[in-house]
Amino acid sequence: MIEGSPVPHEPPIYRRIADRLRQAILSGELRDGDRLPGENALMSEYGIARATARQALAVLINEGVAVPKRGSGVYVRQFRPIRRHGSRRLAREQWGAGRAIWDSDVSGRPYTVDELLIAREPVAEDVGRVLDCDEVWVRRRRYSVDGRPVQLAASHFPAALVEGTPVTTPDTGAGGVYARLRDLGHAPVHFTEEVRARMPAPEEAARLRLPAGTPVIEVCRTAFAAGGAAVELNKMIMDAASYVLQYDFDA
Amino acid sequence: MIEGSPVPHEPPIYRRIADRLRQAILSGELRDGDRLPGENALMSEYGIARATARQALAVLINEGVAVPKRGSGVYVRQFRPIRRHGSRRLAREQWGAGRAIWDSDVSGRPYTVDELLIAREPVAEDVGRVLDCDEVWVRRRRYSVDGRPVQLAASHFPAALVEGTPVTTPDTGAGGVYARLRDLGHAPVHFTEEVRARMPAPEEAARLRLPAGTPVIEVCRTAFAAGGAAVELNKMIMDAASYVLQYDFDA
DNA sequence: TAGTGGTCTAGACCACGGA
DNA sequence: CCGTGGTCTAGACCACTAG
C-alpha cells in the first residue's frame, strides 16, 4: 500500500467534546457548581447519538472533574481540601506563612466520629508483617466533616499489649490512645507513614459516598516505641478530593 | 400508592458482573496479567447486549483493576511500587526493618531523565504565592524507570536568585541544584511537601502513558533557606500505581 | 483471517428531581 | 408533570493483534 494515511489520528468525537468541556472548566468559563450541557443539549448541538453524548460526559465524570446528579444534570466539581499535617511539631508557621499551594478552607473544622467499632481479631497478613503478633485489637472509625464522610480509619494494636486497657473501650480518656500507650510504658517516639493513591473499592466508595472519578489516599501510619517495637498500625482511607497532606522536615 | 417496592434495590447487571470479576481478582482466582472474560464471553455467559458487557469491563478499567489491550483482551493489572522517602535522614533501617506494608521491588533501580526543558518564565499564580517573585527559572523533566515513565517534575527557582548560575543549565554539577543553592548562600534547611491525589489531565496521562483508572499523586515540595525564604518549588506528578511515599518523623 | 476491543447509531424503559 | 441521568438492547463499521 502506497497511500498511508498521514493524518495524526484525530481523536474520536466524544473525546473532542470532553476536551472542549474540560477546557471551559479549566479556563474558568464554567465555574464550581455550574451545570454542564446535558445529554440532550450535546446530542442536538453536535448531531450525535445519546450514547456518544453520555460517553463524553463519562470522561469528565471519571476524571473527577464533573459530578452527575440524577434527574438534574451534570455539574462542575469543586476541590476544597482539608489540610492534614504529618508532623505538627515541624510545621511552624514561620515556614511559608500563607504560602501554601492549595487553599483549604475546611482546615480546623471539627471532625465527628460517625461510626466506631472495636474488636479483637486475628491479624491480617500485611498487618502482621508490621506488628509482629497473632492477634490485634482494632478500632475502626469513620470521620465526617460538616456531615460528609471524609475518612475511614482502622487502628491496630498488638492484643497482648493493650488487653484490658481503655484502648479496647470506646472512651480512651484524655490524650487518646497514644497517652494510654505512654501509661503502659510504650510511648510512641517515632512514626512512619506510607502513602499511596488508588481508585476505591466499591465498599470504600459507598462508605465515603464518593462520586465516580474520585481516588482515595491510603495512609498507613506505624507508631514505634523507644525500643523500636511497632505498637500501633493505623490504616487510613481518605477521600482524595477532601485532603491535602502536608509533611515538614529539616535538611 | 400503597404497593411500594420494598426491594432493597438490586444493583444493575453490569455492576454485579463487575463485582464478580473483581472478587475473582481479589481472591487470587485471577492473578496479575491474567486475561479476563472478553465482551463476547460475557454476552453469551449472561445473555446480555454488547454495551452492557462493555460497561461491566469499563467499571474495572476505571477502577484501575484491569487494563484493556486492543485486539487482544482485558487483563488483570499489577501493583509494584517504587518507594520514595521524604526524609532520608529519619528513615533509619532500625525502624521496622522489613516491615513495610507494601513490598516494592523497583526500589533502588536507576532513574533516567527522558526529557529536560529549562526556561525562564513569568511566574504562575499558584507558584508566585509560594516563591514571591515575578519571574522564575523552571527545570522540567520526565523520569523513567525501566523505560517506563513514572514521574513529571518541574522545579521553580526565583529568577533573580539563580540567574547566570549552573541551575539554569542542563548540567548542574556535583550535588545538583541544592548544592548550587548552597554555593549561593541559600542552602535549603527545611522542606515542606504538600501531597494530593487526583485523576490525571489528558496531557499528563499521555506523557506518563497511564492506562485509564490510574490516579496521579501530586507532590509540591518547597525548599526554605535559613532566613525562611522559599528558594525552590518542585511540582511533581507521579503515576500513583508506581509509587509509595514514605515519611518518617519523631514524636 | 478470525477475534478482540473502540466507536457509534437509534431506539427503549426506568427512577429521580425540580418546577 | 417533564426533563434529567441510569440502564439496556440490537445492530453497525473500524483498527488492531495474534495465530
XYZ file of C-alpha atoms (C1' of nucleotides) in Angstrom:
540
model
C 0.000 0.000 0.000
C 1.371 3.362 -1.035
C -1.246 5.709 0.265
C -0.850 5.507 4.012
C -2.952 7.913 5.999
C -0.583 10.631 7.182
C -3.297 12.067 9.420
C -2.109 12.148 13.059
C -5.243 10.325 14.138
C -7.934 12.745 15.129
C -9.412 11.818 18.485
C -12.962 10.426 18.465
C -15.936 12.770 18.743
C -16.665 12.027 22.377
C -13.090 12.900 23.327
C -13.160 16.168 21.437
C -16.391 17.125 23.199
C -14.955 16.144 26.567
C -11.823 18.177 25.807
C -13.895 21.242 24.948
C -15.912 20.967 28.126
C -12.810 20.419 30.246
C -11.214 23.455 28.707
C -14.278 25.506 29.553
C -13.928 24.358 33.144
C -10.187 24.909 33.471
C -10.407 28.332 31.812
C -12.987 29.403 34.343
C -15.722 29.791 31.743
C -17.598 27.173 33.743
C -17.093 27.550 37.474
C -17.517 25.413 40.566
C -21.035 24.072 40.775
C -22.084 25.269 37.313
C -24.229 22.999 35.212
C -22.704 21.427 32.117
C -24.657 20.968 28.878
C -26.812 17.857 29.344
C -27.068 14.800 27.156
C -29.894 16.255 25.096
C -28.058 19.528 24.590
C -24.950 17.728 23.348
C -26.997 15.484 21.051
C -28.576 18.410 19.247
C -25.531 20.671 19.349
C -23.220 18.092 17.806
C -25.764 15.912 15.998
C -24.718 12.759 17.824
C -26.462 9.788 19.418
C -27.321 9.659 23.068
C -24.676 7.064 23.923
C -21.982 9.246 22.427
C -23.039 12.266 24.438
C -23.063 10.096 27.545
C -19.585 8.860 26.723
C -18.278 12.415 26.534
C -19.736 13.259 29.926
C -18.481 9.959 31.359
C -14.919 11.020 30.558
C -15.209 14.101 32.743
C -17.044 12.207 35.449
C -14.364 9.524 35.569
C -11.726 12.231 35.750
C -13.418 13.653 38.800
C -13.880 16.971 37.024
C -17.669 16.725 36.903
C -20.287 15.024 39.019
C -23.706 13.810 37.806
C -26.945 14.425 39.690
C -29.858 12.212 38.756
C -32.848 13.984 37.372
C -30.988 17.243 37.420
C -27.807 17.488 35.392
C -24.035 17.218 35.376
C -22.148 19.784 37.380
C -18.621 21.130 37.753
C -16.962 19.677 40.784
C -15.030 21.624 43.361
C -11.841 20.992 45.289
C -11.739 22.365 48.840
C -9.385 20.207 50.805
C -8.692 19.698 54.459
C -5.039 20.212 55.344
C -3.621 17.299 57.324
C -0.211 17.762 58.938
C 2.089 14.785 59.258
C 4.441 16.309 61.783
C 2.823 19.188 63.671
C 5.998 19.807 65.579
C 7.930 20.806 62.473
C 5.154 22.628 60.675
C 5.854 26.008 62.183
C 4.023 28.982 60.886
C 7.320 30.687 60.126
C 7.840 28.390 57.182
C 5.774 29.779 54.390
C 3.110 31.676 56.235
C 0.172 31.948 53.867
C 2.218 30.353 51.156
C 0.500 27.069 50.525
C -0.068 25.875 47.006
C -3.634 24.873 47.716
C -6.107 26.844 49.761
C -8.005 24.827 52.298
C -10.979 26.402 53.956
C -12.109 23.295 55.782
C -8.972 23.270 57.928
C -9.631 23.353 61.600
C -13.296 22.454 61.345
C -14.349 19.822 63.839
C -14.335 16.185 62.959
C -17.120 13.956 64.118
C -16.816 10.221 64.539
C -19.741 8.636 62.693
C -19.018 5.022 63.343
C -16.917 3.237 65.902
C -16.270 -0.491 66.020
C -13.827 -2.110 68.401
C -12.930 -5.764 68.081
C -10.312 -8.327 68.854
C -9.274 -10.130 65.687
C -6.664 -12.462 64.280
C -4.092 -10.361 62.490
C -4.238 -9.914 58.719
C -1.155 -10.833 56.766
C 0.015 -7.346 55.835
C -0.616 -6.006 59.318
C 1.141 -8.963 60.892
C 4.263 -8.210 58.905
C 4.421 -4.852 60.660
C 3.105 -5.535 64.162
C 4.606 -8.999 64.567
C 1.835 -10.667 66.593
C -1.026 -13.105 66.098
C -3.957 -11.171 67.491
C -4.813 -7.484 67.432
C -7.328 -5.107 68.878
C -8.759 -2.969 66.108
C -10.506 0.384 66.414
C -12.399 1.192 63.215
C -13.900 4.636 62.797
C -15.405 6.835 60.157
C -14.736 10.561 60.337
C -17.002 13.227 58.912
C -16.696 16.967 58.438
C -19.863 19.005 58.019
C -21.839 15.791 57.822
C -19.801 14.497 54.882
C -17.706 11.370 55.434
C -14.080 12.031 54.575
C -12.006 9.277 56.151
C -12.083 5.643 57.240
C -9.506 4.659 59.820
C -8.541 1.341 61.400
C -6.041 1.388 64.252
C -4.407 -1.934 65.069
C -2.716 -2.746 68.397
C -0.962 -5.949 69.464
C -3.617 -7.678 71.581
C -1.210 -8.683 74.329
C -0.125 -5.089 74.730
C -3.469 -3.375 75.240
C -5.621 -6.161 76.703
C -7.851 -4.831 79.462
C -6.871 -1.194 78.954
C -9.040 1.734 77.835
C -7.599 1.255 74.356
C -10.161 -1.517 73.945
C -13.080 0.676 75.034
C -14.952 3.451 73.234
C -13.713 6.198 75.548
C -9.930 6.152 75.647
C -9.630 9.079 78.074
C -7.633 12.286 77.925
C -4.878 12.245 75.319
C -6.361 9.289 73.469
C -4.691 6.014 72.680
C -1.192 7.459 72.474
C -1.449 8.702 76.056
C -2.621 5.229 77.102
C 0.312 3.610 75.313
C 2.551 6.004 77.223
C 0.896 4.924 80.501
C 1.757 1.357 79.558
C 5.397 2.295 79.101
C 5.236 2.138 75.328
C 5.007 5.766 74.377
C 5.406 6.258 70.625
C 8.601 8.106 69.822
C 8.732 7.660 66.075
C 6.250 7.488 63.241
C 6.406 6.175 59.707
C 3.702 6.976 57.204
C 3.354 5.147 53.910
C 1.201 6.949 51.375
C -0.316 5.651 48.182
C -3.256 6.556 45.971
C -5.648 4.356 44.042
C -9.253 4.054 42.976
C -11.561 2.981 45.800
C -13.080 -0.455 46.158
C -16.880 -0.296 45.887
C -17.328 -0.727 49.623
C -14.982 2.168 50.315
C -16.716 4.317 47.732
C -20.031 3.553 49.380
C -18.905 4.287 52.929
C -17.249 7.534 51.872
C -20.087 8.380 49.457
C -17.563 9.048 46.727
C -18.724 10.079 43.282
C -17.093 8.336 40.333
C -13.646 9.548 39.399
C -12.505 10.172 42.949
C -9.346 8.379 44.052
C -8.602 7.614 47.659
C -5.393 8.276 49.527
C -4.309 5.346 51.665
C -2.053 6.233 54.572
C -0.526 3.515 56.744
C 0.933 5.031 59.856
C 3.151 2.953 62.128
C 4.000 4.120 65.642
C 7.231 2.870 67.221
C 8.118 2.809 70.916
C 11.588 3.604 72.235
C 12.852 0.039 71.902
C 11.997 0.033 68.203
C 8.893 -2.111 68.557
C 5.842 -1.220 66.494
C 2.967 -0.512 68.884
C 0.282 0.715 66.522
C -0.621 0.488 62.855
C -3.276 2.883 61.622
C -4.673 2.320 58.134
C -6.480 5.376 56.840
C -8.529 5.711 53.677
C -9.243 9.300 52.712
C -11.371 10.927 50.066
C -8.635 12.376 47.858
C -10.808 15.346 46.921
C -11.076 16.303 50.587
C -7.461 16.194 51.644
C -4.066 17.730 51.226
C -1.355 16.032 53.256
C 1.463 18.224 54.489
C 4.830 16.923 55.628
C 7.584 19.058 57.086
C 11.167 18.035 57.675
C 14.595 19.600 58.051
C 17.525 19.060 55.739
C -49.877 4.408 46.037
C -49.962 1.582 48.538
C -47.760 -1.037 46.955
C -44.282 0.460 47.173
C -41.416 -1.797 46.180
C -39.737 -2.916 49.400
C -36.839 -4.463 47.483
C -33.509 -3.050 48.697
C -32.570 -2.165 45.146
C -30.553 -4.835 43.497
C -27.545 -3.412 41.704
C -27.726 -3.351 37.888
C -26.453 -6.305 35.872
C -23.229 -4.669 34.755
C -22.323 -3.918 38.372
C -22.990 -7.450 39.511
C -20.781 -8.774 36.732
C -18.056 -6.282 37.602
C -18.324 -7.285 41.264
C -17.937 -10.961 40.394
C -14.893 -10.325 38.270
C -13.331 -8.066 40.894
C -13.902 -10.727 43.507
C -12.159 -13.252 41.294
C -9.204 -10.906 41.089
C -9.013 -10.050 44.779
C -9.399 -13.670 45.805
C -6.449 -14.620 43.624
C -8.548 -16.762 41.307
C -7.392 -14.399 38.583
C -3.808 -13.270 39.029
C -1.567 -10.493 37.768
C -1.550 -10.409 33.996
C -4.311 -12.994 33.567
C -6.876 -12.437 30.857
C -10.449 -11.608 31.890
C -13.502 -12.964 30.042
C -13.944 -10.815 26.933
C -17.021 -8.961 25.759
C -18.264 -11.888 23.687
C -17.779 -14.316 26.542
C -19.772 -12.116 28.910
C -22.532 -11.627 26.316
C -23.125 -15.337 25.909
C -22.497 -16.257 29.540
C -25.000 -13.736 30.901
C -27.209 -13.284 27.850
C -26.654 -9.551 27.687
C -26.015 -6.980 24.985
C -22.577 -5.939 23.965
C -22.851 -2.454 25.505
C -23.715 -3.982 28.847
C -20.734 -6.309 28.800
C -18.544 -3.355 27.897
C -20.000 -1.384 30.766
C -19.064 -4.122 33.208
C -15.476 -4.198 31.986
C -15.355 -0.381 31.977
C -16.023 -0.413 35.714
C -12.923 -2.467 36.401
C -10.859 -0.477 33.926
C -11.856 2.817 35.525
C -11.000 1.381 38.915
C -7.530 0.622 37.696
C -8.037 -3.075 38.457
C -7.924 -4.159 34.818
C -6.307 -2.820 31.693
C -7.576 -3.318 28.115
C -5.357 -4.288 25.195
C -6.780 -3.661 21.738
C -7.307 -6.699 19.634
C -6.255 -8.922 22.456
C -8.314 -8.766 25.631
C -8.697 -7.259 29.070
C -6.083 -8.167 31.643
C -5.548 -8.041 35.392
C -3.326 -5.181 36.377
C -0.425 -5.319 38.789
C 0.889 -3.025 41.520
C 4.651 -2.900 42.039
C 5.530 0.440 43.508
C 8.711 2.424 43.907
C 9.361 3.534 47.477
C 10.102 7.241 47.729
C 11.426 8.568 51.039
C 10.505 12.073 52.126
C 13.141 12.431 54.806
C 16.028 10.038 54.277
C 17.705 11.267 57.415
C 14.947 9.968 59.656
C 14.152 6.786 57.762
C 16.655 4.626 59.567
C 16.606 0.958 58.979
C 16.181 0.383 62.695
C 12.561 1.422 62.448
C 10.674 -1.501 61.106
C 13.293 -3.391 59.201
C 11.492 -5.425 56.567
C 8.198 -4.342 57.988
C 6.687 -2.256 55.248
C 3.030 -2.656 54.393
C 3.717 -2.761 50.681
C 6.522 -4.591 49.023
C 8.379 -2.551 46.447
C 10.738 -4.351 44.149
C 11.543 -1.384 41.941
C 13.233 0.448 44.809
C 16.794 1.426 44.133
C 16.609 0.890 40.404
C 18.160 3.729 38.447
C 16.085 6.592 37.193
C 16.695 8.008 33.776
C 15.781 11.520 32.739
C 13.826 11.262 29.475
C 13.127 14.889 28.867
C 14.715 18.055 30.149
C 13.472 21.560 29.434
C 14.898 24.661 31.073
C 13.262 28.028 30.615
C 12.852 31.429 32.144
C 9.166 32.220 32.563
C 6.795 34.624 34.217
C 5.569 33.049 37.411
C 2.219 31.277 37.532
C -0.234 32.435 40.143
C -0.051 29.448 42.495
C 3.748 29.308 42.282
C 4.012 33.045 42.846
C 2.089 32.741 46.089
C 4.868 30.476 47.368
C 8.033 31.881 45.808
C 7.065 35.563 45.971
C 8.686 36.787 42.748
C 7.687 37.755 39.211
C 9.962 35.576 37.117
C 11.243 32.043 37.633
C 13.664 29.641 36.064
C 11.949 26.305 35.558
C 13.572 22.915 35.095
C 11.051 20.424 33.696
C 11.969 16.794 33.462
C 10.406 13.402 32.960
C 11.767 10.433 34.895
C 11.569 6.834 33.770
C 12.361 3.513 35.374
C 12.980 0.519 33.142
C 11.906 2.569 30.168
C 8.516 3.347 31.685
C 7.756 6.989 32.535
C 6.810 7.341 36.186
C 7.144 10.991 37.109
C 6.938 14.525 35.739
C 8.753 17.185 37.731
C 9.004 20.947 37.423
C 11.443 22.786 39.683
C 10.896 26.520 40.015
C 13.544 28.977 41.238
C 13.270 32.740 41.709
C 14.929 34.101 38.569
C 16.906 36.777 40.380
C 18.405 34.162 42.657
C 19.810 31.713 40.104
C 20.416 33.939 37.057
C 23.679 33.002 35.361
C 24.357 30.004 37.594
C 24.548 26.310 36.630
C 20.980 25.970 37.914
C 19.912 27.365 34.553
C 21.976 24.872 32.569
C 21.423 21.169 31.848
C 24.397 20.034 33.903
C 24.122 21.375 37.424
C 27.346 19.786 38.665
C 28.090 17.622 41.671
C 25.364 17.658 44.288
C 22.775 19.077 41.924
C 20.749 22.219 42.343
C 20.701 22.066 46.147
C 24.498 22.177 46.241
C 24.392 25.166 43.889
C 21.891 26.947 46.110
C 24.263 26.317 48.990
C 27.114 27.846 46.969
C 24.939 30.912 46.541
C 24.450 31.164 50.293
C 20.885 29.909 50.178
C 21.257 26.325 51.292
C 17.882 24.682 51.930
C 17.445 23.883 55.610
C 13.775 22.979 55.665
C 11.317 21.285 53.349
C 7.560 21.222 53.138
C 5.765 18.714 50.958
C 2.097 19.036 50.088
C 0.557 15.836 48.778
C -2.719 15.327 46.977
C -4.172 12.755 44.612
C -6.469 13.188 41.643
C -7.225 11.840 38.211
C -4.725 12.996 35.582
C -5.412 15.597 32.948
C -5.214 14.051 29.454
C -1.822 15.617 28.776
C -0.425 14.124 31.985
C -1.937 10.749 31.185
C -0.314 10.872 27.761
C 3.130 11.888 28.998
C 3.082 9.217 31.715
C 1.408 6.674 29.411
C -1.217 5.997 32.068
C -3.986 3.497 31.428
C -7.493 4.562 32.415
C -8.288 4.305 36.100
C -4.871 5.406 37.298
C -4.763 8.405 39.597
C -1.716 10.606 39.931
C -0.063 11.780 43.120
C 0.837 15.458 43.046
C 3.626 16.480 45.388
C 4.584 20.129 45.790
C 7.866 20.422 47.620
C 9.047 23.793 48.891
C 12.646 24.320 49.997
C 13.347 27.061 52.537
C 16.686 28.722 53.237
C 17.857 29.688 56.725
C 16.202 33.104 56.675
C 12.843 31.499 55.951
C 12.742 32.443 52.291
C 11.420 29.876 49.811
C 14.189 29.131 47.327
C 12.683 26.319 45.286
C 9.269 24.903 44.482
C 9.206 21.479 42.861
C 5.892 20.258 41.462
C 5.912 16.513 40.880
C 3.265 14.417 39.165
C 3.651 10.700 39.799
C 1.935 7.620 38.450
C 0.086 6.509 41.577
C 0.423 2.850 40.611
C 4.203 3.209 40.606
C 4.791 4.925 43.921
C 4.582 4.566 47.655
C 5.645 7.689 49.538
C 7.265 7.169 52.913
C 7.557 9.857 55.554
C 9.367 9.452 58.858
C 9.207 11.795 61.833
C 9.742 11.725 65.561
C 7.078 12.384 68.174
C -8.145 -14.278 8.766
C -10.683 -14.544 12.891
C -11.386 -12.427 17.165
C -10.604 -8.586 20.074
C -11.697 -4.069 21.871
C -13.070 1.070 20.165
C -16.570 3.895 18.389
C -21.233 4.967 17.065
C -26.353 4.811 15.956
C -31.403 4.598 17.137
C -34.212 3.207 19.606
C -36.447 1.668 24.740
C -37.996 1.823 29.755
C -36.865 3.381 34.339
C -36.079 6.380 38.716
C -35.427 10.610 40.340
C -35.775 15.863 40.999
C -37.362 20.293 40.421
C -40.916 23.359 38.972
C -45.537 16.832 35.213
C -41.486 16.828 32.206
C -36.642 16.733 31.777
C -32.736 14.651 33.725
C -29.441 10.952 34.049
C -29.231 5.394 34.588
C -29.701 1.138 32.324
C -30.245 -1.833 28.376
C -30.976 -3.811 23.566
C -29.553 -4.886 18.705
C -27.481 -3.794 15.459
C -23.035 -1.445 12.568
C -18.148 -0.384 10.954
C -13.433 0.196 12.339
C -8.412 -0.758 13.937
C -5.613 -3.654 15.981
C -3.448 -8.329 17.416
C -2.498 -12.851 17.250
C -2.170 -17.294 15.265
